[in-house]
Structure formats: structure tokens, C-alpha cells
PDB file of C-alpha atoms in Angstrom:
ATOM      1  CA  ASP Y   1      12.870  -2.263   2.869  1.00 72.00           C
ATOM      2  CA  LEU Y   2      12.511  -5.680   4.465  1.00 79.00           C
ATOM      3  CA  ILE Y   3      14.026  -7.796   1.677  1.00 82.00           C
ATOM      4  CA  GLY Y   4      16.305  -5.336  -0.128  1.00 80.00           C
ATOM      5  CA  ASP Y   5      13.981  -4.693  -3.078  1.00 80.00           C
ATOM      6  CA  GLY Y   6      13.681  -0.935  -2.536  1.00 81.00           C
ATOM      7  CA  ARG Y   7      10.025  -1.131  -1.489  1.00 79.00           C
ATOM      8  CA  ASP Y   8       8.449  -0.113   1.779  1.00 79.00           C
ATOM      9  CA  HIS Y   9       6.664  -3.210   3.021  1.00 83.00           C
ATOM     10  CA  GLU Y  10       3.733  -2.951   5.397  1.00 85.00           C
ATOM     11  CA  TRP Y  11       2.189  -5.303   7.929  1.00 90.00           C
ATOM     12  CA  ASN Y  12       0.201  -5.269  11.133  1.00 88.00           C
ATOM     13  CA  GLU Y  13       1.083  -7.457  14.127  1.00 93.00           C
ATOM     14  CA  TRP Y  14      -0.988  -8.707  17.045  1.00 93.00           C
ATOM     15  CA  ILE Y  15       1.109  -9.784  19.994  1.00 96.00           C
ATOM     16  CA  PRO Y  16      -1.102 -11.551  22.555  1.00 96.00           C
ATOM     17  CA  SER Y  17      -1.075 -10.283  26.138  1.00 96.00           C
ATOM     18  CA  GLY Y  18       0.221 -13.682  27.333  1.00 95.00           C
ATOM     19  CA  TYR Y  19       3.354 -13.454  25.190  1.00 96.00           C
ATOM     20  CA  ASP Y  20       6.515 -13.219  27.300  1.00 96.00           C
ATOM     21  CA  PRO Y  21       9.496 -11.905  25.295  1.00 95.00           C
ATOM     22  CA  ASP Y  22      11.843 -13.082  28.045  1.00 95.00           C
ATOM     23  CA  GLY Y  23      10.168 -16.435  28.614  1.00 93.00           C
ATOM     24  CA  GLU Y  24      11.139 -19.878  27.418  1.00 93.00           C
ATOM     25  CA  GLU Y  25       7.973 -20.516  25.408  1.00 93.00           C
ATOM     26  CA  HIS Y  26       8.108 -20.159  21.629  1.00 97.00           C
ATOM     27  CA  VAL Y  27       4.624 -19.379  20.335  1.00 97.00           C
ATOM     28  CA  PRO Y  28       2.816 -20.196  17.084  1.00 98.00           C
ATOM     29  CA  MET Y  29       2.335 -17.553  14.388  1.00 98.00           C
ATOM     30  CA  LEU Y  30      -0.509 -17.138  11.905  1.00 96.00           C
ATOM     31  CA  ILE Y  31      -0.017 -14.974   8.794  1.00 96.00           C
ATOM     32  CA  LEU Y  32      -3.330 -13.748   7.335  1.00 93.00           C
ATOM     33  CA  LEU Y  33      -3.426 -12.408   3.765  1.00 90.00           C
ATOM     34  CA  HIS Y  34      -6.000  -9.855   2.606  1.00 82.00           C
ATOM     35  CA  GLY Y  35      -8.177 -10.091  -0.478  1.00 77.00           C
ATOM     36  CA  ASN Y  36      -7.889  -8.058  -3.673  1.00 74.00           C
ATOM     37  CA  SER Y  37      -7.835  -4.277  -3.166  1.00 69.00           C
ATOM     38  CA  SER Y  38      -7.571  -4.534   0.615  1.00 69.00           C
ATOM     39  CA  ARG Y  39      -4.579  -4.044   2.881  1.00 62.00           C
ATOM     40  CA  CYS Y  40      -3.298  -5.097   6.283  1.00 62.00           C
ATOM     41  CA  MET Y  41      -5.050  -2.500   8.466  1.00 67.00           C
ATOM     42  CA  LYS Y  42      -8.448  -3.065   6.868  1.00 64.00           C
ATOM     43  CA  HIS Y  43      -8.104  -6.855   6.976  1.00 66.00           C
ATOM     44  CA  ALA Y  44      -6.872  -6.856  10.593  1.00 67.00           C
ATOM     45  CA  ALA Y  45      -9.735  -4.655  11.746  1.00 66.00           C
ATOM     46  CA  ARG Y  46     -12.277  -7.084  10.314  1.00 69.00           C
ATOM     47  CA  SER Y  47     -10.567 -10.178  11.681  1.00 74.00           C
ATOM     48  CA  HIS Y  48     -11.714 -11.940  14.782  1.00 80.00           C
ATOM     49  CA  TYR Y  49      -8.583 -14.069  14.934  1.00 86.00           C
ATOM     50  CA  ARG Y  50      -7.199 -11.790  17.644  1.00 87.00           C
ATOM     51  CA  TYR Y  51      -9.670 -13.318  20.116  1.00 90.00           C
ATOM     52  CA  LEU Y  52      -8.359 -16.764  19.245  1.00 89.00           C
ATOM     53  CA  ALA Y  53      -4.794 -15.426  19.473  1.00 92.00           C
ATOM     54  CA  GLU Y  54      -5.417 -14.168  23.007  1.00 94.00           C
ATOM     55  CA  LEU Y  55      -6.977 -17.446  24.050  1.00 95.00           C
ATOM     56  CA  HIS Y  56      -4.165 -19.623  22.629  1.00 95.00           C
ATOM     57  CA  ASN Y  57      -1.165 -17.230  22.786  1.00 97.00           C
ATOM     58  CA  ILE Y  58      -0.652 -16.927  19.012  1.00 96.00           C
ATOM     59  CA  ILE Y  59       1.148 -14.083  17.233  1.00 97.00           C
ATOM     60  CA  LEU Y  60      -0.846 -12.775  14.264  1.00 95.00           C
ATOM     61  CA  VAL Y  61       0.563 -10.971  11.232  1.00 95.00           C
ATOM     62  CA  TRP Y  62      -1.450  -9.230   8.497  1.00 90.00           C
ATOM     63  CA  PRO Y  63       0.865  -8.157   5.630  1.00 92.00           C
ATOM     64  CA  THR Y  64      -0.092  -5.875   2.745  1.00 87.00           C
ATOM     65  CA  SER Y  65       0.679  -6.972  -0.813  1.00 84.00           C
ATOM     66  CA  SER Y  66       3.883  -5.535  -2.245  1.00 82.00           C
ATOM     67  CA  ASN Y  67       2.111  -3.774  -5.110  1.00 76.00           C
ATOM     68  CA  ALA Y  68       0.002  -1.543  -2.859  1.00 71.00           C
ATOM     69  CA  ALA Y  69       0.695   2.089  -3.665  1.00 54.00           C
ATOM     70  CA  PRO Y  70      -0.646   5.512  -2.705  1.00 50.00           C
ATOM     71  CA  ASP Y  71      -3.700   6.672  -4.622  1.00 51.00           C
ATOM     72  CA  PRO Y  72      -3.981  10.242  -6.044  1.00 52.00           C
ATOM     73  CA  THR Y  73      -5.051  11.618  -2.632  1.00 58.00           C
ATOM     74  CA  GLY Y  74      -1.889  10.239  -1.040  1.00 55.00           C
ATOM     75  CA  GLU Y  75      -3.788   7.509   0.789  1.00 58.00           C
ATOM     76  CA  SER Y  76      -2.468   4.004   0.439  1.00 57.00           C
ATOM     77  CA  ARG Y  77      -4.761   1.638  -1.413  1.00 60.00           C
ATOM     78  CA  GLY Y  78      -4.723  -2.112  -1.649  1.00 62.00           C
ATOM     79  CA  ALA Y  79      -3.534  -4.183  -4.554  1.00 69.00           C
ATOM     80  CA  PRO Y  80      -3.719  -7.849  -5.470  1.00 75.00           C
ATOM     81  CA  TRP Y  81      -1.068 -10.321  -4.385  1.00 78.00           C
ATOM     82  CA  THR Y  82       1.216 -11.539  -7.206  1.00 77.00           C
ATOM     83  CA  GLU Y  83       0.146 -15.142  -6.828  1.00 69.00           C
ATOM     84  CA  LEU Y  84       0.616 -16.331 -10.409  1.00 70.00           C
ATOM     85  CA  PHE Y  85       2.206 -19.751 -10.411  1.00 70.00           C
ATOM     86  CA  ARG Y  86       4.025 -19.124 -13.670  1.00 72.00           C
ATOM     87  CA  THR Y  87       6.246 -16.504 -11.974  1.00 80.00           C
ATOM     88  CA  PRO Y  88       9.386 -18.158 -10.525  1.00 85.00           C
ATOM     89  CA  ASP Y  89       9.839 -17.890  -6.760  1.00 86.00           C
ATOM     90  CA  GLY Y  90      12.900 -15.652  -7.083  1.00 87.00           C
ATOM     91  CA  GLU Y  91      10.998 -13.183  -9.294  1.00 87.00           C
ATOM     92  CA  ASN Y  92       7.740 -13.136  -7.335  1.00 89.00           C
ATOM     93  CA  VAL Y  93       8.056 -10.123  -5.039  1.00 88.00           C
ATOM     94  CA  ASP Y  94       5.285 -11.312  -2.717  1.00 91.00           C
ATOM     95  CA  VAL Y  95       6.763 -14.799  -2.309  1.00 93.00           C
ATOM     96  CA  GLN Y  96      10.050 -13.103  -1.400  1.00 94.00           C
ATOM     97  CA  PHE Y  97       8.321 -10.606   0.898  1.00 93.00           C
ATOM     98  CA  LEU Y  98       6.410 -13.284   2.819  1.00 95.00           C
ATOM     99  CA  ASN Y  99       9.552 -15.378   3.184  1.00 96.00           C
ATOM    100  CA  GLY Y 100      11.467 -12.313   4.446  1.00 95.00           C
ATOM    101  CA  LEU Y 101       8.630 -11.456   6.809  1.00 96.00           C
ATOM    102  CA  ILE Y 102       8.846 -14.937   8.336  1.00 98.00           C
ATOM    103  CA  ASP Y 103      12.601 -14.406   8.828  1.00 97.00           C
ATOM    104  CA  TYR Y 104      11.957 -11.031  10.453  1.00 96.00           C
ATOM    105  CA  MET Y 105       9.324 -12.395  12.834  1.00 97.00           C
ATOM    106  CA  LEU Y 106      11.581 -15.313  13.832  1.00 97.00           C
ATOM    107  CA  GLU Y 107      14.411 -12.871  14.584  1.00 96.00           C
ATOM    108  CA  THR Y 108      12.191 -10.386  16.441  1.00 97.00           C
ATOM    109  CA  TYR Y 109       9.863 -12.606  18.477  1.00 97.00           C
ATOM    110  CA  ARG Y 110       9.961 -16.020  20.127  1.00 97.00           C
ATOM    111  CA  VAL Y 111       8.061 -17.715  17.287  1.00 98.00           C
ATOM    112  CA  ASP Y 112       8.125 -21.501  17.085  1.00 98.00           C
ATOM    113  CA  PRO Y 113       9.438 -22.197  13.555  1.00 98.00           C
ATOM    114  CA  SER Y 114       7.565 -25.516  13.504  1.00 98.00           C
ATOM    115  CA  ARG Y 115       4.215 -23.771  14.128  1.00 98.00           C
ATOM    116  CA  ILE Y 116       3.977 -21.106  11.415  1.00 98.00           C
ATOM    117  CA  TYR Y 117       0.625 -21.043   9.619  1.00 97.00           C
ATOM    118  CA  MET Y 118      -0.721 -18.998   6.718  1.00 96.00           C
ATOM    119  CA  GLY Y 119      -4.164 -18.310   5.353  1.00 91.00           C
ATOM    120  CA  GLY Y 120      -5.987 -15.782   3.296  1.00 87.00           C
ATOM    121  CA  PHE Y 121      -9.257 -14.612   1.886  1.00 83.00           C
ATOM    122  CA  SER Y 122     -10.030 -14.576  -1.851  1.00 81.00           C
ATOM    123  CA  ASN Y 123      -6.889 -13.304  -3.629  1.00 82.00           C
ATOM    124  CA  GLY Y 124      -5.074 -13.767  -0.299  1.00 86.00           C
ATOM    125  CA  ASP Y 125      -6.137 -17.408  -0.352  1.00 88.00           C
ATOM    126  CA  LEU Y 126      -4.545 -17.790  -3.785  1.00 86.00           C
ATOM    127  CA  MET Y 127      -1.345 -16.149  -2.503  1.00 89.00           C
ATOM    128  CA  ALA Y 128      -1.266 -18.403   0.570  1.00 91.00           C
ATOM    129  CA  ASN Y 129      -1.541 -21.426  -1.731  1.00 88.00           C
ATOM    130  CA  ARG Y 130       1.119 -19.933  -4.016  1.00 89.00           C
ATOM    131  CA  PHE Y 131       3.502 -19.501  -1.082  1.00 93.00           C
ATOM    132  CA  ALA Y 132       2.756 -22.997   0.207  1.00 92.00           C
ATOM    133  CA  SER Y 133       3.693 -24.456  -3.185  1.00 88.00           C
ATOM    134  CA  SER Y 134       6.897 -22.401  -3.442  1.00 91.00           C
ATOM    135  CA  ALA Y 135      10.378 -23.510  -2.429  1.00 92.00           C
ATOM    136  CA  TYR Y 136       9.611 -21.931   0.973  1.00 95.00           C
ATOM    137  CA  GLY Y 137       6.350 -23.778   1.544  1.00 94.00           C
ATOM    138  CA  GLY Y 138       8.042 -26.213   3.908  1.00 95.00           C
ATOM    139  CA  ARG Y 139       8.331 -23.386   6.429  1.00 97.00           C
ATOM    140  CA  LEU Y 140       4.573 -23.635   6.986  1.00 97.00           C
ATOM    141  CA  ALA Y 141       3.065 -26.121   9.415  1.00 97.00           C
ATOM    142  CA  GLY Y 142      -0.353 -25.612   7.880  1.00 94.00           C
ATOM    143  CA  LEU Y 143      -2.492 -23.647   5.476  1.00 92.00           C
ATOM    144  CA  ILE Y 144      -5.953 -22.177   6.029  1.00 87.00           C
ATOM    145  CA  SER Y 145      -7.806 -21.908   2.752  1.00 80.00           C
ATOM    146  CA  GLY Y 146     -10.800 -19.595   2.729  1.00 76.00           C
ATOM    147  CA  GLY Y 147     -12.861 -17.896   0.077  1.00 73.00           C
ATOM    148  CA  GLY Y 148     -10.524 -18.425  -2.860  1.00 64.00           C
ATOM    149  CA  ALA Y 149     -11.103 -20.104  -6.190  1.00 60.00           C
ATOM    150  CA  VAL Y 150      -8.183 -22.501  -5.920  1.00 57.00           C
ATOM    151  CA  HIS Y 151      -8.428 -24.304  -9.220  1.00 48.00           C
ATOM    152  CA  TYR Y 152      -6.124 -24.738 -12.212  1.00 43.00           C
ATOM    153  CA  SER Y 153      -8.135 -22.251 -14.237  1.00 40.00           C
ATOM    154  CA  SER Y 154      -7.837 -19.472 -11.656  1.00 43.00           C
ATOM    155  CA  ALA Y 155      -4.111 -19.044 -11.180  1.00 46.00           C
ATOM    156  CA  TRP Y 156      -2.020 -21.838 -12.636  1.00 45.00           C
ATOM    157  CA  SER Y 157      -0.665 -22.459 -16.066  1.00 46.00           C
ATOM    158  CA  GLY Y 158       0.607 -25.967 -16.548  1.00 46.00           C
ATOM    159  CA  ASN Y 159       1.459 -28.198 -13.596  1.00 49.00           C
ATOM    160  CA  PRO Y 160       1.469 -26.121 -10.364  1.00 49.00           C
ATOM    161  CA  LEU Y 161       3.897 -28.563  -8.757  1.00 49.00           C
ATOM    162  CA  GLU Y 162       6.360 -28.619 -11.648  1.00 51.00           C
ATOM    163  CA  GLY Y 163       9.818 -28.137 -10.210  1.00 49.00           C
ATOM    164  CA  ALA Y 164       8.602 -28.535  -6.612  1.00 47.00           C
ATOM    165  CA  ARG Y 165      10.817 -30.590  -4.360  1.00 48.00           C
ATOM    166  CA  GLU Y 166       9.422 -33.034  -1.853  1.00 45.00           C
ATOM    167  CA  GLY Y 167      10.175 -32.462   1.807  1.00 44.00           C
ATOM    168  CA  LEU Y 168      10.844 -28.705   1.752  1.00 39.00           C
TER     169      LEU Y 168
END
């Protein structure tokens, strides 16, 4: 229960072999969001970012959407991210989860808070864009957009930046 919402949240981490928990260096972190009906373990296994992470000493995190639940066989299945822009930040469980996950990683590892990046595939791309446009978007140094239909007709209703504050 990472953020006090009564849910068990799930993620996979890749800590590069060059990471020194006792060292002075604070390292960058890349959060990678899965597509619809996937989950962290499946997305991490198919990712080749870990090779880049080893080369450049980057911590990787693959979270699973908050709505993932066990299927009838007891196996966990994936679920879409709740990326809809019409849902306020404080009511969007995945916006809150990703923000809490950043807090957790900053408290647990020597992550450089000025070098936190996020990206996703398909529905994960929409969620990455949703997080970047939230009140917490200023925590990100950059956004990787890949394979998502980021367009007003796909996720937004009205002005996606309505209520956004500059400089966050």
C-alpha cells in the first residue's frame, strides 16, 4: 500500500551494476509504463532499456497500472492506466501512484531528482503524458513518447492544460 489507498501496488526495478548505494553519485531514473492489458513483469522482460541502463548507470522502474487485478485463475492480469485528462489529479489513482512511486524511489535509492524521466508504450504513453501534464509533471526532466495516439480525440476532453500551472 504505497500511497495509502488500500491497494497493493506492483513494480519492477532494474538497479545497474555500477550503482553504489554508499557513493556520492546520484543517478538518473527512467520510469517505463506498459501498454493496455500488460503489466510490469511482461513489459520489463521485453525492454532493452536495461542495456542502456547498465551502460549509463540509470535506475529503471516498470510499474503496473493500479487497476490490474487477479483473473479467475488467480493470475494477475494487466489493465489500462487511468489516463483520462478529465479526472482531477487527486482522484486519479495512477497519477497518485506514480507520484508516490517517485517519492519511494527517491527515499530508497540515490536518485537525482533533477534527472527523472518517464515514458510509455501505447496506453502507457497516454499515461506518461497525463502524468507530465499533472500538477506533478514538474518532477520530470523529460518525457519519452512512444506508440501512443496522443491527440485531443484520444484522451482529452476540453483543454488538456486547463488549470495547469506554469513552472511546476
